[in-house]
Short mmCIF file of N, CA and C in Angstrom, two decimals:
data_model
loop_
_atom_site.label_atom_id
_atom_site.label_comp_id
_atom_site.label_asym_id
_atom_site.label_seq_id
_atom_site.Cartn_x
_atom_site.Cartn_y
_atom_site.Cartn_z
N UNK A 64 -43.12 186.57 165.39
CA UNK A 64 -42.04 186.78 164.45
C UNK A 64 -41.24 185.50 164.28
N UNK A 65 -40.59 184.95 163.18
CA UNK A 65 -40.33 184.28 162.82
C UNK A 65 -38.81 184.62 162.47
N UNK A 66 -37.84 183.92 162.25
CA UNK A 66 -36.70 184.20 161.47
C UNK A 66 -36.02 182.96 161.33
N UNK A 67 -35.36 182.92 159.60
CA UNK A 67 -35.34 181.48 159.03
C UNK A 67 -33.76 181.57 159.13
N UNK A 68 -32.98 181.07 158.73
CA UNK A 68 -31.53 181.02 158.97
C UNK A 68 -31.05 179.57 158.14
N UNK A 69 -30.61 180.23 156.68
CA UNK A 69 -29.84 179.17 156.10
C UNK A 69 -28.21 178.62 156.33
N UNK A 70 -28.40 177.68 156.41
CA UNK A 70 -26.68 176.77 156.18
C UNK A 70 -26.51 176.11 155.13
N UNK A 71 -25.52 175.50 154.79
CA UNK A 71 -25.10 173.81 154.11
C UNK A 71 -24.64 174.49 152.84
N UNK A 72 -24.60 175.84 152.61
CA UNK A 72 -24.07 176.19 150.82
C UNK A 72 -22.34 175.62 151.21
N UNK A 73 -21.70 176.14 150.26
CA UNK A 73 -20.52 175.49 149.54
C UNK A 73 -20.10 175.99 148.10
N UNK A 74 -19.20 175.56 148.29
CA UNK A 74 -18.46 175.55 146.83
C UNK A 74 -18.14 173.85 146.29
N UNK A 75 -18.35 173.31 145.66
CA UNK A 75 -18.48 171.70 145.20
C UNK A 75 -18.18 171.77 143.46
N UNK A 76 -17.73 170.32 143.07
CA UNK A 76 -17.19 170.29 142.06
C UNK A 76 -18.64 169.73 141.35
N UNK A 77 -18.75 169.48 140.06
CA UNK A 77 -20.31 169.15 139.29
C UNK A 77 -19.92 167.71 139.41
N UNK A 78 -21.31 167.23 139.86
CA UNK A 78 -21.46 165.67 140.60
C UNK A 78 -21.63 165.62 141.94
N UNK A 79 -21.09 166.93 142.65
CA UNK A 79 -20.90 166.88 143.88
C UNK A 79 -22.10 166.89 144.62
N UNK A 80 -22.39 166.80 146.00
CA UNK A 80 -24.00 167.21 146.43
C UNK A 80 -23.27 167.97 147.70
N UNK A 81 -24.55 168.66 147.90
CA UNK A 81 -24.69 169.41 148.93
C UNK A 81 -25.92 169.15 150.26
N UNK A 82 -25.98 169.35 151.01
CA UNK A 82 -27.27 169.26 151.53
C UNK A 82 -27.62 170.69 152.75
N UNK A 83 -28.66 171.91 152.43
CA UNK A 83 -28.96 172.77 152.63
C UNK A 83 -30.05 172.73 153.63
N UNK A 84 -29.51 173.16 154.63
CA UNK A 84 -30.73 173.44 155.64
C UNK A 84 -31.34 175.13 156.75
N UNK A 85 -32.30 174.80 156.28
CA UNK A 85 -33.53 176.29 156.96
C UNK A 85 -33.94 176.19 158.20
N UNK A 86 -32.96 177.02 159.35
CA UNK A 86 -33.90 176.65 160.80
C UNK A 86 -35.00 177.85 160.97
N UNK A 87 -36.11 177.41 161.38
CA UNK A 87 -36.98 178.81 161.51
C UNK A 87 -36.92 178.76 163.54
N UNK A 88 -36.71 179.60 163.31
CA UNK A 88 -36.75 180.32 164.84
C UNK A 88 -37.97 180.81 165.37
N UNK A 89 -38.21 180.55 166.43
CA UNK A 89 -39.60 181.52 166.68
C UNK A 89 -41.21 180.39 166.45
N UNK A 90 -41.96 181.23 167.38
CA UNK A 90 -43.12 180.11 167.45
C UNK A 90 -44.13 180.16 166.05
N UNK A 91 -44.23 178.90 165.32
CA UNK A 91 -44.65 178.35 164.53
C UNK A 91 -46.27 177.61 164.90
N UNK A 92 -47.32 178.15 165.10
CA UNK A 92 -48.43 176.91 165.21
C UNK A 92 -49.44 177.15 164.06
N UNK A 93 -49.36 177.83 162.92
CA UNK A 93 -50.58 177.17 162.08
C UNK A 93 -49.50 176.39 160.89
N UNK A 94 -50.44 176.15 159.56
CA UNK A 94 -49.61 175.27 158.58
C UNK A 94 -48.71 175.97 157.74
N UNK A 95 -47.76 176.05 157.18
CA UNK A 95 -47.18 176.64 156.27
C UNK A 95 -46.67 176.17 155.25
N UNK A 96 -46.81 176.87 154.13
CA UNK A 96 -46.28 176.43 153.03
C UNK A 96 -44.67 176.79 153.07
N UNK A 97 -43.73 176.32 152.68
CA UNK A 97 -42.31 176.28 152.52
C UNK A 97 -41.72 175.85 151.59
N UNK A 98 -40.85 176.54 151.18
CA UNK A 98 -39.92 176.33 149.87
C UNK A 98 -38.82 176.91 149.54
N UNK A 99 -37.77 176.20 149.05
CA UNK A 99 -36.54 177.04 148.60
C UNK A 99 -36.85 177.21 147.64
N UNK A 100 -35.89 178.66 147.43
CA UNK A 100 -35.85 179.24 146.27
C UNK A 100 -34.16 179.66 145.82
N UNK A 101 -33.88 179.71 144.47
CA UNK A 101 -32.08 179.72 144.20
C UNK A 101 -32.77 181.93 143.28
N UNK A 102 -30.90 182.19 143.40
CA UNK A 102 -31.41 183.45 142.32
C UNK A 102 -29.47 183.91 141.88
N UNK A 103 -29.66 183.24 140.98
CA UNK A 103 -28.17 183.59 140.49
C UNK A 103 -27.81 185.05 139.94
N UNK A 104 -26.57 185.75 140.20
CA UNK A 104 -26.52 186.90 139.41
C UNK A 104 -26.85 187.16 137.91
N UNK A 105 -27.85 188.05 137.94
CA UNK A 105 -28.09 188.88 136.15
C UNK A 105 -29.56 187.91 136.36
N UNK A 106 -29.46 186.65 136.81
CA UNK A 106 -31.03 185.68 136.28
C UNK A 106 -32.12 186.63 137.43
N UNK A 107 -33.81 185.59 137.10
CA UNK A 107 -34.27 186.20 138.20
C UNK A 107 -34.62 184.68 139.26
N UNK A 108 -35.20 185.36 139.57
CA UNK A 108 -35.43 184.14 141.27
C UNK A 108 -36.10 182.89 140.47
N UNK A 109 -36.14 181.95 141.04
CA UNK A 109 -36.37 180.83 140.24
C UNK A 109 -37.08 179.99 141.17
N UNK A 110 -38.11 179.08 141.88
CA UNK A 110 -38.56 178.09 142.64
C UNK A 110 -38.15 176.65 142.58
N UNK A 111 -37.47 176.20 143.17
CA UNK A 111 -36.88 175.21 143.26
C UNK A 111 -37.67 173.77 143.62
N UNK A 112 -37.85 174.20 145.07
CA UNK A 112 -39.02 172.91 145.80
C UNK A 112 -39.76 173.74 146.83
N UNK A 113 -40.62 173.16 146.91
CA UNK A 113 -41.53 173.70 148.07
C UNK A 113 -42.69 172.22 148.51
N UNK A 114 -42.70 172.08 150.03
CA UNK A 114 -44.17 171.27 150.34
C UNK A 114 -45.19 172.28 150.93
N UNK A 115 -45.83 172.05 150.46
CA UNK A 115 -47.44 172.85 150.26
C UNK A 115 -48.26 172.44 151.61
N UNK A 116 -48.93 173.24 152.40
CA UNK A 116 -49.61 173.23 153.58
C UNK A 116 -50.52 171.73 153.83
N UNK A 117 -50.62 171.08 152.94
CA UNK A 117 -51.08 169.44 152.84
C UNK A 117 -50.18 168.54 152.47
N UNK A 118 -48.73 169.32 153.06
CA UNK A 118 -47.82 167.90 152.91
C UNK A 118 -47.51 167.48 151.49
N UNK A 119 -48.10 168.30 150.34
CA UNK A 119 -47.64 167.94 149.25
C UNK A 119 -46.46 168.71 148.48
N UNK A 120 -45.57 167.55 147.68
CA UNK A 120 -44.31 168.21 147.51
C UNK A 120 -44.02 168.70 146.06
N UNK A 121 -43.36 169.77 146.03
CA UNK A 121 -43.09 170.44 144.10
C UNK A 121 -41.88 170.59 144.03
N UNK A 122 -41.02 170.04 142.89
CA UNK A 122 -40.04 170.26 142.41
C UNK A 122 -40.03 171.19 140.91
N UNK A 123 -38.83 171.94 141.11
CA UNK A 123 -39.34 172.81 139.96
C UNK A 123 -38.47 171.78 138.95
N UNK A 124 -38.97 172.01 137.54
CA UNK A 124 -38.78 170.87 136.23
C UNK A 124 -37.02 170.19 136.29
N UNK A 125 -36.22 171.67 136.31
CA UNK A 125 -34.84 171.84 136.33
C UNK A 125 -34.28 170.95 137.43
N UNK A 126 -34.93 170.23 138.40
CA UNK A 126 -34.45 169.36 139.67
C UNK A 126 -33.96 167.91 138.88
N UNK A 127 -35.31 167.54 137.99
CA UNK A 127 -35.11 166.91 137.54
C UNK A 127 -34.36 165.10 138.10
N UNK A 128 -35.11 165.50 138.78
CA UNK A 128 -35.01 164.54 140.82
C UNK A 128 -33.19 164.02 141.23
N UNK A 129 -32.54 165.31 140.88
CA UNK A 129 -31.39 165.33 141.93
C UNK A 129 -31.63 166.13 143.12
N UNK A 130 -32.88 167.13 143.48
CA UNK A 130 -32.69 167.31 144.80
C UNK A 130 -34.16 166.51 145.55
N UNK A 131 -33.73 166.46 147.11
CA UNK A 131 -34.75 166.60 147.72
C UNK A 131 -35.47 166.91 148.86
N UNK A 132 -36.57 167.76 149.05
CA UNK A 132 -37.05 168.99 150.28
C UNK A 132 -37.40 167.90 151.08
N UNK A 133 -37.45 168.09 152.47
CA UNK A 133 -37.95 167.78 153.72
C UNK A 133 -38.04 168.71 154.57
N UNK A 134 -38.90 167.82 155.60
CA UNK A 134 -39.21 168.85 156.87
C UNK A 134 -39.06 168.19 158.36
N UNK A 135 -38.29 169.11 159.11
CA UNK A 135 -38.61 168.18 160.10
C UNK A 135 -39.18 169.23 160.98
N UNK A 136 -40.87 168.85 161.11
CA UNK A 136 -41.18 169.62 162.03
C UNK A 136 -41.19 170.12 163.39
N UNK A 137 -40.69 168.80 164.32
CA UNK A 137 -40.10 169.31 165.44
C UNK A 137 -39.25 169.92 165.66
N UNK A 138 -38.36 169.92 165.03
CA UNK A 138 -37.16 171.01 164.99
C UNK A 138 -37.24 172.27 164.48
N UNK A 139 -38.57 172.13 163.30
CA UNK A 139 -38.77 173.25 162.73
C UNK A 139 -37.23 173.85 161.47
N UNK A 140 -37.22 172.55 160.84
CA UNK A 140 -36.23 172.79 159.85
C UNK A 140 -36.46 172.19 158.73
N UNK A 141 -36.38 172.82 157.32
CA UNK A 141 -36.91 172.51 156.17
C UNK A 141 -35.21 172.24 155.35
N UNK A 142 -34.93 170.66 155.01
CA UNK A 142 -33.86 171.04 154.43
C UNK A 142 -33.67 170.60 152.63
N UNK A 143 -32.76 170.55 152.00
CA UNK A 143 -33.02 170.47 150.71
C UNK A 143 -31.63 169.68 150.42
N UNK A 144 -31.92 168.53 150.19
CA UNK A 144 -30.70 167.89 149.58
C UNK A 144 -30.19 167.66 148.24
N UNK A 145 -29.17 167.82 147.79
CA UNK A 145 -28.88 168.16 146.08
C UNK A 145 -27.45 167.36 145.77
N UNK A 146 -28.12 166.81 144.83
CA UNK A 146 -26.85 166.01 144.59
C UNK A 146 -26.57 166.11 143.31
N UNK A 147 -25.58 165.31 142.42
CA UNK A 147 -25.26 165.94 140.70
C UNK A 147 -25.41 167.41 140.57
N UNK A 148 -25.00 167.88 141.41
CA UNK A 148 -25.07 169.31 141.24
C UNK A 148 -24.12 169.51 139.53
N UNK A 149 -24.55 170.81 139.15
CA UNK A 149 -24.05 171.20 137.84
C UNK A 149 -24.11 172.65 138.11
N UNK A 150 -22.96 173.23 137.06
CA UNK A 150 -22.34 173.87 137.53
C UNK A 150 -23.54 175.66 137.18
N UNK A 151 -24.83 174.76 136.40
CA UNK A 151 -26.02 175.95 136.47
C UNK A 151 -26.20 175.82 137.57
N UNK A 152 -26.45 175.30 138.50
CA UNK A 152 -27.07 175.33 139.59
C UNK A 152 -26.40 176.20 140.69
N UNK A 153 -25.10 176.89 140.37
CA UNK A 153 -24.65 178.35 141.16
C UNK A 153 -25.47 179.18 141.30
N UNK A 154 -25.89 179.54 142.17
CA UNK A 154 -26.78 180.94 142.79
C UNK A 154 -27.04 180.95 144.43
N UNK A 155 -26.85 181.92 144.95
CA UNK A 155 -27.58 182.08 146.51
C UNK A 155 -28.87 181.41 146.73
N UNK A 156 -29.00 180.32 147.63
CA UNK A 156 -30.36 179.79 147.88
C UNK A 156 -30.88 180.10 149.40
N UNK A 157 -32.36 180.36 149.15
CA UNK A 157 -32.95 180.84 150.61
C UNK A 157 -34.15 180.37 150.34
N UNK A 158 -34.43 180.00 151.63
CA UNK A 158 -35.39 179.50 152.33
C UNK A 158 -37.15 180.59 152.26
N UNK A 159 -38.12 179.94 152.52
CA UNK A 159 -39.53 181.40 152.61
C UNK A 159 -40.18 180.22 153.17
N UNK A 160 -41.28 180.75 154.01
CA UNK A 160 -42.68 180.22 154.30
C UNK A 160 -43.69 181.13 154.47
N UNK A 161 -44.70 180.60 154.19
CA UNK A 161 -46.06 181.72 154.41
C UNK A 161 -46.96 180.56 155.17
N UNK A 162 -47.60 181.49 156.18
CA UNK A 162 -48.52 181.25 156.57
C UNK A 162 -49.84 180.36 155.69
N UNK A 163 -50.56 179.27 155.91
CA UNK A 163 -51.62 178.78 155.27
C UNK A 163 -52.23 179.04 153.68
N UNK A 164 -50.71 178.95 153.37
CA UNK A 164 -50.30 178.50 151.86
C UNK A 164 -49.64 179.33 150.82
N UNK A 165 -49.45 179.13 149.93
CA UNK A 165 -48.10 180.12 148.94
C UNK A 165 -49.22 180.60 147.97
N UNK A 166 -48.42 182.16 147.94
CA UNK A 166 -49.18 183.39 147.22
C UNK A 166 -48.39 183.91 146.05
N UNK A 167 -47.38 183.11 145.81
CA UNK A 167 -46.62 183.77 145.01
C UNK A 167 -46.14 182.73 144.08
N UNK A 168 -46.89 183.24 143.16
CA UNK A 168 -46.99 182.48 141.61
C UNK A 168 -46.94 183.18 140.23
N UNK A 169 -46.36 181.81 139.08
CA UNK A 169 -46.38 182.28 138.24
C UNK A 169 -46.77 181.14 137.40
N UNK A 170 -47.48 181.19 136.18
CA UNK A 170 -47.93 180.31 135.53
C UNK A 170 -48.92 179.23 136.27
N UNK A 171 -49.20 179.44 137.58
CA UNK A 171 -49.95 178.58 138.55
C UNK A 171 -49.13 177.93 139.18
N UNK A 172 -47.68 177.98 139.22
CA UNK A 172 -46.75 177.67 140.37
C UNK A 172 -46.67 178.46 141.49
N UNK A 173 -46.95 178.29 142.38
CA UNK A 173 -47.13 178.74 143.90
C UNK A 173 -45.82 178.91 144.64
N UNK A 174 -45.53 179.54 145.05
CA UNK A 174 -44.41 179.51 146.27
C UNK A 174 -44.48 180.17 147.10
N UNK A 175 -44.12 179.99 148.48
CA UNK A 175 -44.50 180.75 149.67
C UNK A 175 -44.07 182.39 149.27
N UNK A 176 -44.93 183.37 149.73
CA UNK A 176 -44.55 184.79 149.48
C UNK A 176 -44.13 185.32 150.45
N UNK A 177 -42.98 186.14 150.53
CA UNK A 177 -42.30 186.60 151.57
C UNK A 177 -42.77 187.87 152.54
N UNK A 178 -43.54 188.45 150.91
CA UNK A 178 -44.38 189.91 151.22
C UNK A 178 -45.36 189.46 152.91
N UNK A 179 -45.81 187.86 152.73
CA UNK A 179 -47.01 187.76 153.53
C UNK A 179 -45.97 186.88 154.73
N UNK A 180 -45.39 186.40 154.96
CA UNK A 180 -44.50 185.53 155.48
C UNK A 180 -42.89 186.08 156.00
N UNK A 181 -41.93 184.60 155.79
CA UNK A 181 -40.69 185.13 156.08
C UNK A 181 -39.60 184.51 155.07
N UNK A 182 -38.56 185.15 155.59
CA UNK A 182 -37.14 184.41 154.18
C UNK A 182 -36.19 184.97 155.01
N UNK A 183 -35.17 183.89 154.79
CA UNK A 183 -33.88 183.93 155.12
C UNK A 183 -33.14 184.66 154.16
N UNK A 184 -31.79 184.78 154.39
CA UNK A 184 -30.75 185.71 154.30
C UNK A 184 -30.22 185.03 152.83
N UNK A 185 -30.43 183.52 153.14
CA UNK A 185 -29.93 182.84 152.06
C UNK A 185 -28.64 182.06 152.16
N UNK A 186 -27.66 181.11 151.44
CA UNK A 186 -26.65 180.90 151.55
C UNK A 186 -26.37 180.66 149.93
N UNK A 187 -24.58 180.62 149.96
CA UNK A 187 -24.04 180.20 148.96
C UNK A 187 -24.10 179.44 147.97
N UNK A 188 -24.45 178.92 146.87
CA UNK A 188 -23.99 177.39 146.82
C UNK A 188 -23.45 177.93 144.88
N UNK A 189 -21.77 177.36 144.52
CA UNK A 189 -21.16 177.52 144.13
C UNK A 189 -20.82 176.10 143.16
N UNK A 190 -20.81 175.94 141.91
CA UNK A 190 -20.50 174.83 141.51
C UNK A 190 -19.72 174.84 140.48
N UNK A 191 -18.49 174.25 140.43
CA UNK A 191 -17.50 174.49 139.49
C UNK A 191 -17.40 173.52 138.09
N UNK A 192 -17.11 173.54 137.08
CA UNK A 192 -16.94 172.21 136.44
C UNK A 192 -15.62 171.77 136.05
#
């Protein structure tokens, strides 16, 4: 069993950055795919970033390279740094990984599936203009 545990949301002014981090708890030994995901009220869930079980990394279009995912695997923490935040970018963000790669797609975008895997609780992140 696994359990992910987000921090770093906020409330920040537009320009502001944030930097969001996922601890996963619990023993980890095959590869996983990982990725945040944001889901604002009334919208639906949206994929943000994710690195893919070969170390390769996806930003979803809307990043538009103000954020960026890492991992640190000894610690077993995936974090997401965001900066120029705007004030779309309000919604609860949480963390997922799946086991030996992401099942949950749309249009051929992949993101780890929770159904097969795990997800955090999520945190805040609030942006005013």
């Amino acid at each position: 069993q696994v359990n992910l545990v987000e921090t770093g949301g906020g409330s920040v002014q537009a320009g502001g950055s944030l930097r969001l981090s996922c601890q996963a708890y619990g023993k980890i030994v095959a590869s996983y795919c990982m990725g945040w995901f944001r889901q604002a009220p009334g919208k639906e869930r949206e994929g943000v970033a994710r690195i893919e079980t070969d170390g390769a990394i996806v930003y979803a279009d809307f990043v538009k390279d103000r954020f960026s995912i890492s991992q640190d695997k000894e610690k077993n923490i995936l974090d997401l740094q965001m900066t120029s935040l705007e004030p779309e970018d309000t919604a609860l963000y949480f963390c997922a990984m799946e086991r030996m790669g992401c099942t949950r797609c749309r249009d051929g975008d992949c993101y780890p599936n929770e159904d097969f895997g795990y997800r955090g609780q999520g945190t805040q992140v609030t942006v005013s203009s």
